[in-house]
Short mmCIF file of C-alpha atoms in Angstrom, two decimals:
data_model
loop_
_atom_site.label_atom_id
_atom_site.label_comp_id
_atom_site.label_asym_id
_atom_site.label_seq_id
_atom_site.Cartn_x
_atom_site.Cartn_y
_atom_site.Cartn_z
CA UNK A 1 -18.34 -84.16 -29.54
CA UNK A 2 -15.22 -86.64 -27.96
CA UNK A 3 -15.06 -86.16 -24.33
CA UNK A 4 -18.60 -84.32 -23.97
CA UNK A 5 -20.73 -87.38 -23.09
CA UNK A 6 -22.71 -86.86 -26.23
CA UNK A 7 -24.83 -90.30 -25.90
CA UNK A 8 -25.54 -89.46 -22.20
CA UNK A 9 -26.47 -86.20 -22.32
CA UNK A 10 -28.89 -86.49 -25.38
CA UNK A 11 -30.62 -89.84 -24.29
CA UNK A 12 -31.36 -88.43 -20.88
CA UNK A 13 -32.52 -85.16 -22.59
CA UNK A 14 -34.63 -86.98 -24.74
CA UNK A 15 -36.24 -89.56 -22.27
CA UNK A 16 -36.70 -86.12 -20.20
CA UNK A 17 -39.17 -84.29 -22.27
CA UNK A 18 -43.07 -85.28 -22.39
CA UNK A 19 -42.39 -85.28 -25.99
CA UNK A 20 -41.05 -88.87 -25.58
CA UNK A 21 -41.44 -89.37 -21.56
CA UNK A 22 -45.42 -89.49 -21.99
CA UNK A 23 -45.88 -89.38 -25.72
CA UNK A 24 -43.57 -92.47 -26.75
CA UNK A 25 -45.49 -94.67 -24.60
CA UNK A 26 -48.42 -94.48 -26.72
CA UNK A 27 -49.45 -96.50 -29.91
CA UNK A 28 -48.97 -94.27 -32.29
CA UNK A 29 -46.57 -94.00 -35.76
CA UNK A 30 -43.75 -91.71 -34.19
CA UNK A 31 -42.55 -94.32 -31.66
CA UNK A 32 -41.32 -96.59 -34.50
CA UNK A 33 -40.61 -93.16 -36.66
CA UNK A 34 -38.63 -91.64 -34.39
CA UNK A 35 -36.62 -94.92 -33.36
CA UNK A 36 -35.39 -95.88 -37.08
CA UNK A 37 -34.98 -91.54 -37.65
CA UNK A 38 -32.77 -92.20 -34.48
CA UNK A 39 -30.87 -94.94 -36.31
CA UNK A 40 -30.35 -93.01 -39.52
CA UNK A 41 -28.70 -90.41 -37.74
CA UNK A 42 -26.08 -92.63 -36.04
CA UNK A 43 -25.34 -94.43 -39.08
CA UNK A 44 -24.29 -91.16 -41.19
CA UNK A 45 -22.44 -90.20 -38.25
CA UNK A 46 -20.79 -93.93 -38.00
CA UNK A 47 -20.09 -92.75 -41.72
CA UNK A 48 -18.73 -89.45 -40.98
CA UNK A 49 -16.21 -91.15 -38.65
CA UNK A 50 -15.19 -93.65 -39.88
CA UNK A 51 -15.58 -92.96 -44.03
CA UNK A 52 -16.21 -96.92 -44.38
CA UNK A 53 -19.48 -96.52 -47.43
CA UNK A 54 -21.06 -99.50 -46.32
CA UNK A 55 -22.80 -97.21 -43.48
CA UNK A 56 -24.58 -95.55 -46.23
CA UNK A 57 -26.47 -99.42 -46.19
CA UNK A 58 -27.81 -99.29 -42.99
CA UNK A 59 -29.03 -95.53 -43.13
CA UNK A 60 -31.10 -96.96 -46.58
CA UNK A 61 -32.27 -99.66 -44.41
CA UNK A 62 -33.30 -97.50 -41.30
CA UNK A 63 -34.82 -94.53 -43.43
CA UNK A 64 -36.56 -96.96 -45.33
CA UNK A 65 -38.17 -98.28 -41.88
CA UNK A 66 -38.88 -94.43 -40.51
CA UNK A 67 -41.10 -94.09 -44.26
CA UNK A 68 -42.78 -97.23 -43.51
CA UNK A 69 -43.72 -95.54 -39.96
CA UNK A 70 -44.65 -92.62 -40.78
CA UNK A 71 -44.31 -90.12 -43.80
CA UNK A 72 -42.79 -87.26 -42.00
CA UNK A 73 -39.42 -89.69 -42.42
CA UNK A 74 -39.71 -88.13 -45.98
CA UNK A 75 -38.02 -85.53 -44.93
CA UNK A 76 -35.19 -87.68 -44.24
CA UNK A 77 -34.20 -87.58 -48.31
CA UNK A 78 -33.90 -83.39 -48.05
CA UNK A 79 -31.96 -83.13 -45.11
CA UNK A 80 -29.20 -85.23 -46.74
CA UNK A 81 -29.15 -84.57 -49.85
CA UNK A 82 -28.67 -81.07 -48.46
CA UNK A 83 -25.65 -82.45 -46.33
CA UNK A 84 -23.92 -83.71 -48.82
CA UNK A 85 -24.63 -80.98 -51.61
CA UNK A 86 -23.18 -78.11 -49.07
CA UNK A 87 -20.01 -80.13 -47.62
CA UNK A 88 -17.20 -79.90 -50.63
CA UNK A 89 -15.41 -83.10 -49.46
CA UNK A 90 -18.72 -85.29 -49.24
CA UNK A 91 -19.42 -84.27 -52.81
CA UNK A 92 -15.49 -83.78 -54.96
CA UNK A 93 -13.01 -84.34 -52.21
CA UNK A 94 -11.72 -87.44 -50.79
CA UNK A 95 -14.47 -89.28 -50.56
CA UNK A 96 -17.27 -87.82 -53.66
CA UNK A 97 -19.87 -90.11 -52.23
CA UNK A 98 -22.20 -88.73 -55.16
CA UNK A 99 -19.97 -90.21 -57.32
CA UNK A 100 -19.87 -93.19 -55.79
CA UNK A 101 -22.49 -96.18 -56.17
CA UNK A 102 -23.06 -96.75 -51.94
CA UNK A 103 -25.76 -93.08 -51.64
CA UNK A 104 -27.56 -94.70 -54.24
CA UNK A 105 -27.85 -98.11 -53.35
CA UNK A 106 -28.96 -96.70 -49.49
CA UNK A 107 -31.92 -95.27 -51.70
CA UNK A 108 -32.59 -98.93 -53.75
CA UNK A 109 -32.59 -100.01 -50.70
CA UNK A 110 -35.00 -97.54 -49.14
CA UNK A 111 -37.44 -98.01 -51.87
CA UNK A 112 -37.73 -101.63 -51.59
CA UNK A 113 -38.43 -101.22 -47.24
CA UNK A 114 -41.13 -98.91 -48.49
CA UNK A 115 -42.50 -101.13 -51.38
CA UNK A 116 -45.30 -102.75 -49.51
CA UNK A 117 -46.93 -99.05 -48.72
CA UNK A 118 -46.63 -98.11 -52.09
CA UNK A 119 -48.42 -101.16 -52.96
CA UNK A 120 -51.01 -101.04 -50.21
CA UNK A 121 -51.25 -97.66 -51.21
CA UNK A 122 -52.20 -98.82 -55.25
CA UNK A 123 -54.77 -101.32 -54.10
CA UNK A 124 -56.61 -98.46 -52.36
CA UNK A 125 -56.60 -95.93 -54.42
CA UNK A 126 -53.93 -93.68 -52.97
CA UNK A 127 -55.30 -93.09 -49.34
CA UNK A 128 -53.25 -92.17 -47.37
CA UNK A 129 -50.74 -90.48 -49.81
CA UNK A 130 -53.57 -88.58 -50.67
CA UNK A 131 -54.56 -88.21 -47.34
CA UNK A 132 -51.53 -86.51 -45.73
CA UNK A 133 -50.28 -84.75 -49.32
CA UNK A 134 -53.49 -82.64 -49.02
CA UNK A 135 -52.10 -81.31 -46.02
CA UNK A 136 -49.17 -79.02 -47.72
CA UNK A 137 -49.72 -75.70 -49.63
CA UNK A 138 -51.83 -74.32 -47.51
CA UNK A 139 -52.00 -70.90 -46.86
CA UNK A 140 -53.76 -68.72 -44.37
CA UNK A 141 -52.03 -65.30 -43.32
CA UNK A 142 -54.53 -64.26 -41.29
CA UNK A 143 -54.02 -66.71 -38.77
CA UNK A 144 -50.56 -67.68 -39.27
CA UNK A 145 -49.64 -65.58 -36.10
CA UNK A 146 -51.98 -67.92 -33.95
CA UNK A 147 -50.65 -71.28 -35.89
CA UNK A 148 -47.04 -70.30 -35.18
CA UNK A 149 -47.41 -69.18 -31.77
CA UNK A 150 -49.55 -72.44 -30.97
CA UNK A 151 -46.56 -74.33 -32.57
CA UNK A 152 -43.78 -72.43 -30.45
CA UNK A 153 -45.76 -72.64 -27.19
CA UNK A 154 -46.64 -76.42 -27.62
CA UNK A 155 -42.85 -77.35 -28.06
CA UNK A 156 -41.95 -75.57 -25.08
CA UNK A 157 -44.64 -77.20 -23.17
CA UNK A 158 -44.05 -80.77 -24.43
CA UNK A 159 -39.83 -79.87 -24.22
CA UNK A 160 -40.24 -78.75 -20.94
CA UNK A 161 -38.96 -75.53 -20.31
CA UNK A 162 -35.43 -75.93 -19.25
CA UNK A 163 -34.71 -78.52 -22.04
CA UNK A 164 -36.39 -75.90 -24.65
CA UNK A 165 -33.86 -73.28 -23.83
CA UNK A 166 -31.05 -75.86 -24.01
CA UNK A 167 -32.40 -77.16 -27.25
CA UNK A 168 -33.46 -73.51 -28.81
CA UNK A 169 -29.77 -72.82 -27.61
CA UNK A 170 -28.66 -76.03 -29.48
CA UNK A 171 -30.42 -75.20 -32.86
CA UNK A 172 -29.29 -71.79 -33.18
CA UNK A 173 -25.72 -73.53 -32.52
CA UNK A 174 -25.96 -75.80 -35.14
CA UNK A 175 -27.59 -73.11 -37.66
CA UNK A 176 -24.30 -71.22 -36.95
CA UNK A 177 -21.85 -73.45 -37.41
CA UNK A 178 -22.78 -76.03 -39.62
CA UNK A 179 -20.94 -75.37 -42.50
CA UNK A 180 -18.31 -77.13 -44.79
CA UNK A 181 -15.97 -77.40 -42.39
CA UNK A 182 -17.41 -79.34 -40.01
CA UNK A 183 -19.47 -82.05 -41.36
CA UNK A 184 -20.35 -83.65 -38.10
CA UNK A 185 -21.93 -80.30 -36.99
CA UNK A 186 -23.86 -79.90 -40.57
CA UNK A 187 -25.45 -83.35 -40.02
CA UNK A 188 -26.89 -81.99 -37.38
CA UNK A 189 -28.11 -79.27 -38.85
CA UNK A 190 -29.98 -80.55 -41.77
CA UNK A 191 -31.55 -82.88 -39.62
CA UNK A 192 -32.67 -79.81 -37.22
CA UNK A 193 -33.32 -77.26 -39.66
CA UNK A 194 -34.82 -78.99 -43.01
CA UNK A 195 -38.09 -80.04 -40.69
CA UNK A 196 -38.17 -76.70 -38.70
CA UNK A 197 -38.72 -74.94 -41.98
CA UNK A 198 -41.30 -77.14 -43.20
CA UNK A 199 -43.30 -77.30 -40.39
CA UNK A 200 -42.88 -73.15 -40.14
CA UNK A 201 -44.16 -73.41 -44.00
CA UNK A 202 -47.34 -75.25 -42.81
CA UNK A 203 -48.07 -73.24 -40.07
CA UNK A 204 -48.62 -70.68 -42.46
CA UNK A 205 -51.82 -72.30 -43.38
CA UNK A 206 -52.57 -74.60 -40.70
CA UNK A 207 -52.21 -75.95 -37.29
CA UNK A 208 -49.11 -78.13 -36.87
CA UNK A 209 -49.86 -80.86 -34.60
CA UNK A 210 -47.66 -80.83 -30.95
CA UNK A 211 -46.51 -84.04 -32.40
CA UNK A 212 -45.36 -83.72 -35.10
CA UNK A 213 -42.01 -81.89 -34.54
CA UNK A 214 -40.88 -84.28 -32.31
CA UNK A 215 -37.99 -85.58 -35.55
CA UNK A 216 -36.23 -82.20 -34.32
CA UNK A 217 -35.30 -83.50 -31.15
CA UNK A 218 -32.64 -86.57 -31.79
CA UNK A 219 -30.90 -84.06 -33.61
CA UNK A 220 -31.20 -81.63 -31.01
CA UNK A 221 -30.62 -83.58 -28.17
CA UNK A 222 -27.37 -84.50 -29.50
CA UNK A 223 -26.08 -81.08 -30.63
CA UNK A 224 -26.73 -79.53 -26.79
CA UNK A 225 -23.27 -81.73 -26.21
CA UNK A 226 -21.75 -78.99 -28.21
CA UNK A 227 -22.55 -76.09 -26.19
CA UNK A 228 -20.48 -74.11 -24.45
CA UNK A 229 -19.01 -75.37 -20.90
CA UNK A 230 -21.27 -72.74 -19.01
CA UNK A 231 -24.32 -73.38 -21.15
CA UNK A 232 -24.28 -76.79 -21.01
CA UNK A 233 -23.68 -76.82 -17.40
CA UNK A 234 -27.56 -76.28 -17.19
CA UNK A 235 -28.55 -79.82 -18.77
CA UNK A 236 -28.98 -81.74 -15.30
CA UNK A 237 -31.41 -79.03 -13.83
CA UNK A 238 -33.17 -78.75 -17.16
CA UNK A 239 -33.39 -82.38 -16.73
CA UNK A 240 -34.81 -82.85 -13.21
CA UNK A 241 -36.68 -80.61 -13.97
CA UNK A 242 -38.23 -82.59 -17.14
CA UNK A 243 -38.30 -85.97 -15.09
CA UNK A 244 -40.34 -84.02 -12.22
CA UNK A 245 -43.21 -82.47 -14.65
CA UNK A 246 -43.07 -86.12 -16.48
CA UNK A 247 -43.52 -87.65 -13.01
CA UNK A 248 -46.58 -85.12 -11.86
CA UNK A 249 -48.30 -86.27 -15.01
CA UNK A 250 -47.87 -89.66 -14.66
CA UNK A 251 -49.77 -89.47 -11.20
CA UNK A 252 -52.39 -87.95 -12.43
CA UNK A 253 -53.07 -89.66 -15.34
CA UNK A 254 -53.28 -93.12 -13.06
CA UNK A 255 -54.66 -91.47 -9.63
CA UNK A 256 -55.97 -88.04 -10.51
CA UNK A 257 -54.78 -87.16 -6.85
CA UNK A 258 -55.64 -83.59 -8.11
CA UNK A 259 -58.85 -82.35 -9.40
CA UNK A 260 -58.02 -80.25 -12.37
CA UNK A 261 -60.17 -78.80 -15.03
CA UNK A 262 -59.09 -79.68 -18.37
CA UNK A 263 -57.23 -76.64 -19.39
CA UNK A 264 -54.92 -77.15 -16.60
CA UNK A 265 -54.94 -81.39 -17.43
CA UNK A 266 -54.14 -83.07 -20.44
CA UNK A 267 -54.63 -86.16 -18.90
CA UNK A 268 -58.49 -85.48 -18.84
CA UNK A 269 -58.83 -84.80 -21.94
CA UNK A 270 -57.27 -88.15 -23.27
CA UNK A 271 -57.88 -90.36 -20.25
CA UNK A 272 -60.73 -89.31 -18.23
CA UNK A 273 -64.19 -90.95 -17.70
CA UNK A 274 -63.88 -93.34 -20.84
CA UNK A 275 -64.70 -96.46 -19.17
CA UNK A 276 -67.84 -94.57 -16.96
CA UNK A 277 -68.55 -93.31 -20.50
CA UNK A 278 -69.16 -96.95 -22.13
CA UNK A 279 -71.10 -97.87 -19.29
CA UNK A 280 -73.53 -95.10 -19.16
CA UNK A 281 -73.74 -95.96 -22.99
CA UNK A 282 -74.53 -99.72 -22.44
CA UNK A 283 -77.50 -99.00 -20.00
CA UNK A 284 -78.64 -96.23 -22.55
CA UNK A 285 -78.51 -99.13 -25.24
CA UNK A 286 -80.14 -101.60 -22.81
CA UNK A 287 -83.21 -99.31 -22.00
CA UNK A 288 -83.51 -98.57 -25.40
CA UNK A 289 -83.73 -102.14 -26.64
CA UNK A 290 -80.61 -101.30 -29.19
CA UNK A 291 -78.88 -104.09 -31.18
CA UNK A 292 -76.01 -102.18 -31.82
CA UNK A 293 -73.84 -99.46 -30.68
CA UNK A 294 -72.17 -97.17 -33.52
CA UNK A 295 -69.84 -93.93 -34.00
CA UNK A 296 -68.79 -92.07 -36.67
CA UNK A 297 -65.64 -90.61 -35.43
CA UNK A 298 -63.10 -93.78 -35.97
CA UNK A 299 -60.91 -92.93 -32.67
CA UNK A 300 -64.38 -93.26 -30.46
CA UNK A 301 -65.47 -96.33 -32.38
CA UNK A 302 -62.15 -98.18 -31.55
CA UNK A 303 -62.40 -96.95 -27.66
CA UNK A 304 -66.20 -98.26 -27.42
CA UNK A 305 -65.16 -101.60 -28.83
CA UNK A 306 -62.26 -102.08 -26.26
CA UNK A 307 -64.66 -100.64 -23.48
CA UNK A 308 -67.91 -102.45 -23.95
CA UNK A 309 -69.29 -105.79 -22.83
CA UNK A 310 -68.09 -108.00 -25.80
CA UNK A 311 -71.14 -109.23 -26.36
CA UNK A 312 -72.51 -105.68 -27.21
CA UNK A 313 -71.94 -105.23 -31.48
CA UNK A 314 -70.33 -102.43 -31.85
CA UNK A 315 -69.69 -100.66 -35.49
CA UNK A 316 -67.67 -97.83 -37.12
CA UNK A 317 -69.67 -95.85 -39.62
CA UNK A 318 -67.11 -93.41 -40.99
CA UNK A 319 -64.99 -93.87 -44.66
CA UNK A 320 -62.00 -94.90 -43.53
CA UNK A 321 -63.05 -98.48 -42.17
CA UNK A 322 -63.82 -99.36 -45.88
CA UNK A 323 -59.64 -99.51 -45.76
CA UNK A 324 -59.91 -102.16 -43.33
CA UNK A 325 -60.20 -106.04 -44.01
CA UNK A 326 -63.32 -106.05 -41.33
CA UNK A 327 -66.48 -107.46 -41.66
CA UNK A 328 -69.34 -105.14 -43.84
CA UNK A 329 -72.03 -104.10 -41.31
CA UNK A 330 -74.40 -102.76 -43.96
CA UNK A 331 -76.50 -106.09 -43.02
CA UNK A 332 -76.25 -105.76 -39.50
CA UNK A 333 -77.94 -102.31 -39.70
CA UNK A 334 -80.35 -102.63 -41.58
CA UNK A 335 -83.68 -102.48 -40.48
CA UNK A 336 -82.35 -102.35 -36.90
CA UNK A 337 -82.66 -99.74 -34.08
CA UNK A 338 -79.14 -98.70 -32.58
CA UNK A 339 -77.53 -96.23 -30.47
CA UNK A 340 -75.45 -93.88 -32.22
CA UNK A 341 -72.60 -91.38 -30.19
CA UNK A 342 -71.01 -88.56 -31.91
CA UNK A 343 -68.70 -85.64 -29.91
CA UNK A 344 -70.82 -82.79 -29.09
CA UNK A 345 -67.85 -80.89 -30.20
CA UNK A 346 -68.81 -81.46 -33.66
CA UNK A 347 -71.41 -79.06 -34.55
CA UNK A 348 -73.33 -80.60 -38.18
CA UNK A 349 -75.86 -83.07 -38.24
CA UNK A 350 -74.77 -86.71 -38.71
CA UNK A 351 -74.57 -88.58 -41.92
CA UNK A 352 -78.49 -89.49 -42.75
CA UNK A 353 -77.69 -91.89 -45.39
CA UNK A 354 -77.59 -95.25 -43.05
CA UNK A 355 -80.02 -94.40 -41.13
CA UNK A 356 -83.59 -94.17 -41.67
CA UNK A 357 -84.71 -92.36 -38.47
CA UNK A 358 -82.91 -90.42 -36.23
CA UNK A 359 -84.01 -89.41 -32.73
CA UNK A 360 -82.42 -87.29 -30.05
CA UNK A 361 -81.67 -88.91 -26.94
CA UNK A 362 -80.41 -87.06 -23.46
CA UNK A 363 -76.20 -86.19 -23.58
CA UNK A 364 -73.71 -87.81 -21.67
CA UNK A 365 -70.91 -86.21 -20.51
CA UNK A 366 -67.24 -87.78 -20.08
CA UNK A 367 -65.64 -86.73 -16.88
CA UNK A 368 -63.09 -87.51 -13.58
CA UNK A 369 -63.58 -86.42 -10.02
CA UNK A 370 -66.73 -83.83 -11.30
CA UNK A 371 -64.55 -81.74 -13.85
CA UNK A 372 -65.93 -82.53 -17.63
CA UNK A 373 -63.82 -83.76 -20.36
CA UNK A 374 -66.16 -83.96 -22.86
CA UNK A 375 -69.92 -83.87 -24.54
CA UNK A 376 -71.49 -86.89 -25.95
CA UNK A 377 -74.86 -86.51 -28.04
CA UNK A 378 -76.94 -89.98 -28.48
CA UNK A 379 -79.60 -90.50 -31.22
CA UNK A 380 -81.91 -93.86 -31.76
CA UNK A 381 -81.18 -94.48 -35.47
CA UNK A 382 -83.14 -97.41 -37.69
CA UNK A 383 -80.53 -98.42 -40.14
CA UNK A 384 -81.42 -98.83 -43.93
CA UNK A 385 -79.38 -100.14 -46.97
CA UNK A 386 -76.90 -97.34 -48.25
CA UNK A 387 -73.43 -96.74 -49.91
CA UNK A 388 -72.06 -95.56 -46.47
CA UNK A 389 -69.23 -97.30 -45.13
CA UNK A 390 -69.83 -99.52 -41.76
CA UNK A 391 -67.70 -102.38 -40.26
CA UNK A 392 -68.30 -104.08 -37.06
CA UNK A 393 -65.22 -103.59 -35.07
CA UNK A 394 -63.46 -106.09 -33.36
CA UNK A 395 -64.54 -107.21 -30.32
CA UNK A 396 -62.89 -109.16 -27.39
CA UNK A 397 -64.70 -112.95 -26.95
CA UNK A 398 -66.92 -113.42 -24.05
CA UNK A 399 -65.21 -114.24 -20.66
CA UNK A 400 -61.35 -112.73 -22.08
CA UNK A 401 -59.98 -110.23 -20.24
CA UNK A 402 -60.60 -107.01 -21.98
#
């Protein structure tokens, strides 16, 4: 889009969202995903404009990174293949690039960035190929309504709602006119339109997580420079507008100026009470004579070993930890009394094979300024010898500054 300020206009789009304002800042696989996704795009376009095939190189190189982040980049292989199967002069014209030997050495090179998960992957039996390939083919029409709504009104939400209408306005755009004509446009597209239809394929039979869309927007972002003069007039307001709603949740997730119950906060949900939490845990573990501290929901296990006094032992009974290169607790627990926390939110009975007794103890509850977050239930467990998976998490050393 030459003379439409492109780069400007979709970076401050972008960083305008809570998709990336609030969500990027967090450790989790689509910061590095949607960085090297980023990169893939500009170096088709770099190829689009300037026809030199060593571009298709780099776009190996950076999709090859995006699948080593996360394994939504494997949608990256659809969305061009479909670009060049649908634009005649990327595929028999002047430059037949299918023909050529630079596509395929971007995928060579691809494959060999992503090597070392495949491996990982064959050392461990397939976990986490396994884990996220279960997710597809699912199929549940009687509450595809709710799944598709949920994933509609989440985008908007994390979009904000001036951007959404810019960038609903955008995809529809690039829907319409990508075609063989205008390869720039069709990049676009693909990019846009290949992961919109899978994730409206999975919310057919589950809940798509508000996260996961967020490869849509690069794409997106960019294309709003091709609006028309009076629609794209609207991209500053729809922009203050973003940075304002990113700014009123950034003070209250630090200062909670506002007490808020959690349907009206996010930031409670995620941040609230966790550090109160650990402590009301510690004294429960300290009048209870407990040598250990454990949880079998992984994220909670992590949080308790970053939160407690390091010289509490804290340990992760769930399957996945038997992934990890950390110490076996088996030992530890057995024939030892321990504190165990599990979400009141989950409604079974926990695992009974590591521990020989359980006991209920009184709930905690995790919450900010009076307004609850979240139950916790606590049982007194005696560990015994069993083929459950535990690992003593990581802990910081005594006297570091957690």
């Amino acid at each position: 889009f030459p003379g439409r300020r492109a780069g400007l206009i979709a970076g401050v789009l972008m960083n305008a969202t809570l998709m990336f304002a609030v969500g990027a800042t967090t450790l989790t696989p689509d910061t590095p995903l949607l960085l090297f996704w980023t990169a893939t795009i500009w170096a088709l376009a770099r190829l689009v404009a300037t026809g030199n095939g060593a571009w298709w190189l780099a776009a190996g190189l950076f999709a090859g990174l995006a699948l080593d982040s996360k394994y939504t980049a494997a949608l990256l292989g659809p969305a061009i293949l479909a670009w060049l199967l649908i634009v005649p002069q990327l595929r028999q014209g002047m430059r037949p690039w299918l023909r050529r030997w630079q596509p395929w050495a971007a995928g060579v090179i691809a494959a060999v960035v992503f090597a070392p998960v495949l491996a990982w992957n064959a050392a461990h039996g397939f976990a986490s190929l396994l884990k996220q390939g279960g997710r597809a083919g699912d199929f549940d029409p009687g509450r595809a309504v709710q799944y598709l709504s949920e994933l509609v009104s989440g985008q908007i939400g994390l979009a904000t709602p001036g951007i959404a209408i810019l960038l609903a306005a955008a995809m529809w755009s690039a829907l319409r006119r990508s075609g063989p004509r205008e390869p720039a446009y069709l990049l676009l597209g693909c990019f846009i339109w290949v992961p919109v239809l899978v994730f409206v394929q999975h919310a057919l039979g589950d809940r798509v997580q508000a996260n996961w869309p967020s490869v849509i927007y690069p794409a997106a972002c960019i294309a709003v420079a091709g609006l028309s003069r009076r629609m794209l007039s609207w991209w500053r307001p729809a922009a203050a507008l973003g940075f304002a709603l990113t700014g009123a949740i950034w003070v209250q997730a630090i200062w909670a100026p506002v007490p808020l119950p959690m349907l009206y906060d996010p930031t409670l949900l995620r941040l609230g009470g966790w550090a109160a939490l650990a402590s009301e845990i510690d004294a429960v573990a300290e009048a209870q004579g407990a040598q250990f501290i454990a949880s079998d929901n992984y994220g909670h296990a992590a949080l308790l070993a970053r939160l407690l006094p390091p010289g509490r032992v804290v340990l992760g009974v769930e399957g996945r930890w038997a992934l990890f290169d950390l110490p076996d607790g088996t030992a530890t627990i057995e024939g030892r009394t321990g504190i165990l926390v599990r979400s009141a939110r989950r409604d079974d009975t926990p695992d009974s094979r590591p521990w020989s007794e359980i006991t209920h103890l009184s709930p905690l509850t995790r919450a900010r300024d009076g307004m609850t977050a979240e139950g916790f239930r606590l049982y007194r467990v005696t560990g015994r010898p069993s083929d459950a998976s535990v690992a003593v998490m990581p802990r910081a050393l005594p006297g570091a500054v957690p």
